[in-house]
Coordinates of C-alpha atoms in Angstrom, one line a residue:
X1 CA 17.6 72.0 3.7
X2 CA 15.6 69.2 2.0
X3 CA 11.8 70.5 1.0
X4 CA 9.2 68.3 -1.0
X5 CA 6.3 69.2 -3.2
X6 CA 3.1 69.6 -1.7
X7 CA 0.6 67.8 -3.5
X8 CA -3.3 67.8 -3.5
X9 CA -3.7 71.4 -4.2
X10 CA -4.8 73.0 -7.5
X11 CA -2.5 72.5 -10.3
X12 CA -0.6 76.2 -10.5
X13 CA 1.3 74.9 -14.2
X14 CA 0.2 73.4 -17.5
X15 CA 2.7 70.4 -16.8
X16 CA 1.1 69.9 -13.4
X17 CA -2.7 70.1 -14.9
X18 CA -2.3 68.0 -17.6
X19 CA -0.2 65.3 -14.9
X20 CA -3.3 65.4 -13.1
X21 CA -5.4 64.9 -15.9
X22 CA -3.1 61.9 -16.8
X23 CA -3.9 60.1 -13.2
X24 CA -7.4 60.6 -12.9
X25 CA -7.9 58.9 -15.8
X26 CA -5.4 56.0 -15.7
X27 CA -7.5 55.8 -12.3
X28 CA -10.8 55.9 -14.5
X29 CA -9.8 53.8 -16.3
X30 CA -8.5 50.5 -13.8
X31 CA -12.2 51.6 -12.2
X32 CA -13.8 51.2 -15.1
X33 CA -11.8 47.9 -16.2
X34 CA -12.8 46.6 -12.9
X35 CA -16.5 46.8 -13.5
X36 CA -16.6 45.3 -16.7
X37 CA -14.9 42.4 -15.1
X38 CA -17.1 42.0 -12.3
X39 CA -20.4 42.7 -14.8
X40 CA -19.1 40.0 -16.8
X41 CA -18.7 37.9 -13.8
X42 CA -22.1 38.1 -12.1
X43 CA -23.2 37.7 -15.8
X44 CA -22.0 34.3 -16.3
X45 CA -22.9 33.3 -12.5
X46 CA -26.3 34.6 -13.2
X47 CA -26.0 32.5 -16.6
X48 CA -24.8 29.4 -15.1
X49 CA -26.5 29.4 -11.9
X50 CA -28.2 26.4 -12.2
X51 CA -24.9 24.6 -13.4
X52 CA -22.9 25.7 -10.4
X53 CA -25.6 24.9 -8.2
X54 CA -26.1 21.6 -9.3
X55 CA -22.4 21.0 -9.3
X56 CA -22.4 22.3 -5.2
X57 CA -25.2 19.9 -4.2
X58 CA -23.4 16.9 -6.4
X59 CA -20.4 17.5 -4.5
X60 CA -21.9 17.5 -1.1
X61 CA -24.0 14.6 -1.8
X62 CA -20.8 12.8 -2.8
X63 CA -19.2 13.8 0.5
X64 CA -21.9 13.1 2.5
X65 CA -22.2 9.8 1.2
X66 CA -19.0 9.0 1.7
X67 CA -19.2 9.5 5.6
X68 CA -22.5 8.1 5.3
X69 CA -21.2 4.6 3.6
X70 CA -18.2 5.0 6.2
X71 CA -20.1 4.7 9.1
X72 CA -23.3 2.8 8.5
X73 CA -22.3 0.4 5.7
X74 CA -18.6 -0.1 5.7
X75 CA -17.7 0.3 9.9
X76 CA -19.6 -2.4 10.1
X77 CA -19.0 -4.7 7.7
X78 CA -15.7 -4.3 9.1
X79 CA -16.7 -5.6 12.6
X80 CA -18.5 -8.6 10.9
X81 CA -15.9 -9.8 8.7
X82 CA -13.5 -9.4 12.0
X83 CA -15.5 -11.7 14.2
X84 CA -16.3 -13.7 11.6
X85 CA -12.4 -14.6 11.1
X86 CA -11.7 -15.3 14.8
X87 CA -12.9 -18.7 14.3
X88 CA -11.2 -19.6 11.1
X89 CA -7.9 -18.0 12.4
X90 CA -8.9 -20.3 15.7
X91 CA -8.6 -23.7 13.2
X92 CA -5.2 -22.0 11.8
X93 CA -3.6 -21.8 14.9
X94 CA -4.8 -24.6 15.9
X95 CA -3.2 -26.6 12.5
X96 CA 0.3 -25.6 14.2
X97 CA 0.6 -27.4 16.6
X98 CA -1.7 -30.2 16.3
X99 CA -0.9 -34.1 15.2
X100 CA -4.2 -34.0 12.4
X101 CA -3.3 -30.4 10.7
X102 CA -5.0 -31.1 7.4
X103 CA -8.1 -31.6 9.0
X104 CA -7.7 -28.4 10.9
X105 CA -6.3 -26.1 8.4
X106 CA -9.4 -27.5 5.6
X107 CA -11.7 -26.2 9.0
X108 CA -9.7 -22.7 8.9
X109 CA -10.5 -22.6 4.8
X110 CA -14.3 -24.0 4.3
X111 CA -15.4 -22.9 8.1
X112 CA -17.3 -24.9 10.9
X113 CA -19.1 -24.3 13.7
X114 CA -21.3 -21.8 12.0
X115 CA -18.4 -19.9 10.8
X116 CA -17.5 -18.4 7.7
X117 CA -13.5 -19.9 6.5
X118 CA -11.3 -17.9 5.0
X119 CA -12.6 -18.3 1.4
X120 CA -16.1 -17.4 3.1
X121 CA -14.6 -14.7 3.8
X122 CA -13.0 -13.4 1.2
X123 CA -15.7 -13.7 -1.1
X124 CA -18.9 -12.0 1.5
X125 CA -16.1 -9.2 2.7
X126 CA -14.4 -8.3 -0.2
X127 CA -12.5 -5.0 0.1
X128 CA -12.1 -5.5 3.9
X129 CA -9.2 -5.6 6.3
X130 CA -10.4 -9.2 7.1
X131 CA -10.5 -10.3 3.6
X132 CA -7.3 -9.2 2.9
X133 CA -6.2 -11.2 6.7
X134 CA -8.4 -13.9 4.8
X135 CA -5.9 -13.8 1.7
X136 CA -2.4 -14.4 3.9
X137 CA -4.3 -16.9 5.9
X138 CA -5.4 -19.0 3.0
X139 CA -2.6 -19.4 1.0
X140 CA -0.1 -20.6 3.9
X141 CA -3.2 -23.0 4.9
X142 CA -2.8 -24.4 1.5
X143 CA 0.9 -24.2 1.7
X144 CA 1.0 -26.7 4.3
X145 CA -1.6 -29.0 2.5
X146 CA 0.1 -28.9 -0.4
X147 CA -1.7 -26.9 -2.5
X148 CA 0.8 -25.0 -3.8
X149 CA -1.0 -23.5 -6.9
X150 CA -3.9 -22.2 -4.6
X151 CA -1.5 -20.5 -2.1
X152 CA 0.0 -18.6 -4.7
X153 CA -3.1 -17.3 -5.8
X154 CA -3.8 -16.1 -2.3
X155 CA -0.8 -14.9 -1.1
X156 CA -0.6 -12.8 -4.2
X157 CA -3.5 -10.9 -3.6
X158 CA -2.4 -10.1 -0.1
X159 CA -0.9 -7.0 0.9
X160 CA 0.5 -5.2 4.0
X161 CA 3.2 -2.8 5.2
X162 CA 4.2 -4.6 8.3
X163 CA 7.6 -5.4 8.9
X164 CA 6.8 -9.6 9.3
X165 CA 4.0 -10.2 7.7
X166 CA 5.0 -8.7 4.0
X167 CA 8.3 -10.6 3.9
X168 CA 6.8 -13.6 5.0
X169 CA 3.8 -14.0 2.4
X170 CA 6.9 -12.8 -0.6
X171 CA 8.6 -15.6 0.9
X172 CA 5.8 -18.1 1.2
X173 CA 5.4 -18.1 -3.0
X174 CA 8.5 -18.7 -3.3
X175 CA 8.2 -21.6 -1.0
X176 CA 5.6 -23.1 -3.0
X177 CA 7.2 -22.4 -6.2
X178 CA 10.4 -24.2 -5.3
X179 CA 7.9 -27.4 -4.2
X180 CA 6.9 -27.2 -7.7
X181 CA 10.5 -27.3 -9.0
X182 CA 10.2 -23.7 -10.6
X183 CA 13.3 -22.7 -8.8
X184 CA 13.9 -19.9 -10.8
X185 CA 10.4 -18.2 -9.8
X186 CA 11.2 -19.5 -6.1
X187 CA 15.1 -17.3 -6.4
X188 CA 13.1 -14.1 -7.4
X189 CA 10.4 -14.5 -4.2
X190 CA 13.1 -15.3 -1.9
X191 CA 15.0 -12.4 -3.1
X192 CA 12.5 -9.8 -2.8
X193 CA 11.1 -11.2 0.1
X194 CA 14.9 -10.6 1.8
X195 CA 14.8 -7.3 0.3
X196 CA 11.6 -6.4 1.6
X197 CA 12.4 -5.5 5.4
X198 CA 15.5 -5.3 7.1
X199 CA 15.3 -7.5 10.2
X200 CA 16.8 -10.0 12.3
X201 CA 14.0 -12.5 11.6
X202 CA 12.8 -12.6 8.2
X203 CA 15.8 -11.1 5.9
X204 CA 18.6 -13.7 7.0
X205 CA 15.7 -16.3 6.3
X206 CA 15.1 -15.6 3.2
X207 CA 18.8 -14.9 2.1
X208 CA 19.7 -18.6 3.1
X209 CA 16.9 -19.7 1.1
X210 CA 18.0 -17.7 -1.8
X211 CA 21.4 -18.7 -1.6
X212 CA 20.8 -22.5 -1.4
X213 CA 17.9 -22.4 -4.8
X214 CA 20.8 -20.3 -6.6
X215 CA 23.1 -23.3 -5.7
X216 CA 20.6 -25.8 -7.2
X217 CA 20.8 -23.3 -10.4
X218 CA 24.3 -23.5 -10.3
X219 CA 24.4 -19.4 -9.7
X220 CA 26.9 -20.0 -6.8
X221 CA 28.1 -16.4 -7.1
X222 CA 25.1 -14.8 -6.4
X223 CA 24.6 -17.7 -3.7
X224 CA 27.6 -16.7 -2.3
X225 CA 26.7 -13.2 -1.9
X226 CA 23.7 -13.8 0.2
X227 CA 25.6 -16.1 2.0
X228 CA 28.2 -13.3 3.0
X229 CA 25.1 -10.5 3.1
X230 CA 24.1 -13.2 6.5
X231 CA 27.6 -13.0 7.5
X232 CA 28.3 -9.7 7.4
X233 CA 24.9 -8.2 9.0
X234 CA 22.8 -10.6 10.6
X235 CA 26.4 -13.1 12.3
X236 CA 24.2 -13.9 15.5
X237 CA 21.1 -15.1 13.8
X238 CA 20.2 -18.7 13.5
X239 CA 21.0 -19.1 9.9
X240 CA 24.6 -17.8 10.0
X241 CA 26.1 -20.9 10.9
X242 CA 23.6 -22.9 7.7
X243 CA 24.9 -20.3 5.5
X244 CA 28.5 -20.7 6.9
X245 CA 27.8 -24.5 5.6
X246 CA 26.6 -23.8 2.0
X247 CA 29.3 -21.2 1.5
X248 CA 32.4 -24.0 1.4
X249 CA 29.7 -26.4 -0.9
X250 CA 29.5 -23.1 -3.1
X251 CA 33.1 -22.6 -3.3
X252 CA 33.7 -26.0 -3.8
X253 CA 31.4 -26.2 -7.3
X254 CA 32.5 -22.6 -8.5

């Protein structure tokens, strides 16, 4: 039958005492390691304590001027710059559909009424949803006045993860660019701009628009292949039956 060793009683050989003399102090020992560490420890706090402090109260005056900024200074600004571009997106919408849109879209960019325009806007609300709004806003206003330079320079700076708006501003510069006969600036926008998103509205757009500038550069291959990219995926879209068009002039020059 299977016995074990009792331990915890005196030590009856010298292998046993001297085993026991072994533990207690390895056991001294990690107890006496242990101290020195945490003696060195509240040493250096005790040293430092006016470093760490100063480093707690700099972090929570950091944080708490962060929420601070958040809700007093930057909520608000927010709201401003908002109702301040109703009215200048008012004039923009207005510029669609009206007979004198030059006069309208100028309203939406230098302001009226009272109102801030979108270049107002952009330059009293910098950092804010609205200027950024003010930044997609701007350059097609100056798109369709023919101020192709300028909308450029603002649709650049704009910037958004939606699924319409991102493709369209990509696709916007190159709009202007191909006005200003840079069609090979205009191929790379309408390229990325179709790459962009994957929809039913703005990729087959773009892909036509691609494939008829890489015609004017004589790249009928690659215009080719967009035209067959509309083909393939997007057949029921409006520009299927345009790119159906360009593909037998793209053939016919290869």
């Amino acid at each position: 039958m299977a016995t074990y060793k009792k331990r915890g009683g005196k030590p009856r050989t010298k292998v046993e005492k001297e085993e026991q003399l072994e533990d207690g102090s390895t056991t001294a020992e990690v107890f006496n390691t242990l101290d020195e560490g945490a003696s060195k420890t509240e040493a250096w706090i005790e040293k430092n304590q006016k470093g760490i402090l100063g480093f707690i109260i700099v972090v929570a005056v950091c944080v708490l001027g962060y929420f601070a900024y958040d809700q007093y200074v930057k909520a608000p600004k927010e709201a401003e710059a908002m109702n301040e571009l109703f009215q200048a997106q008012n004039y923009w919408e207005q510029a669609l559909t009206a007979p004198a849109k030059d006069s309208l879209y100028n309203l939406s960019l230098q302001g009226g009424e009272g109102k801030y325009g979108f270049i107002d806007i952009i330059e009293n609300y910098s950092g804010t949803k609205a200027a950024n709004l003010a930044h997609y806003y701007a350059g097609m206003a100056y798109l369709n006045t023919n101020k192709y330079q300028e909308a450029i320079a603002q649709l650049d700076k704009f910037s958004s993860k939606d699924d319409v708006l991102a493709p369209l501003a990509k696709g916007a510069i190159g709009d202007a660019f191909a006005q200003l006969n840079q069609n090979e600036d205009a191929l790379k926008y309408y390229e990325e701009a179709a790459k962009m998103r994957s929809n039913e509205f703005t990729t087959p757009r773009f892909l036509l628009k691609a494939g008829i500038v890489a015609i004017a550069l004589n790249q009928n291959d690659k215009a080719l292949k967009h035209f067959k990219q509309i083909a393939d995926e997007y057949p029921n879209s409006t520009e299927a039956a345009k790119a159906e068009i360009y593909t037998g002039r793209a053939e016919a020059m290869k």
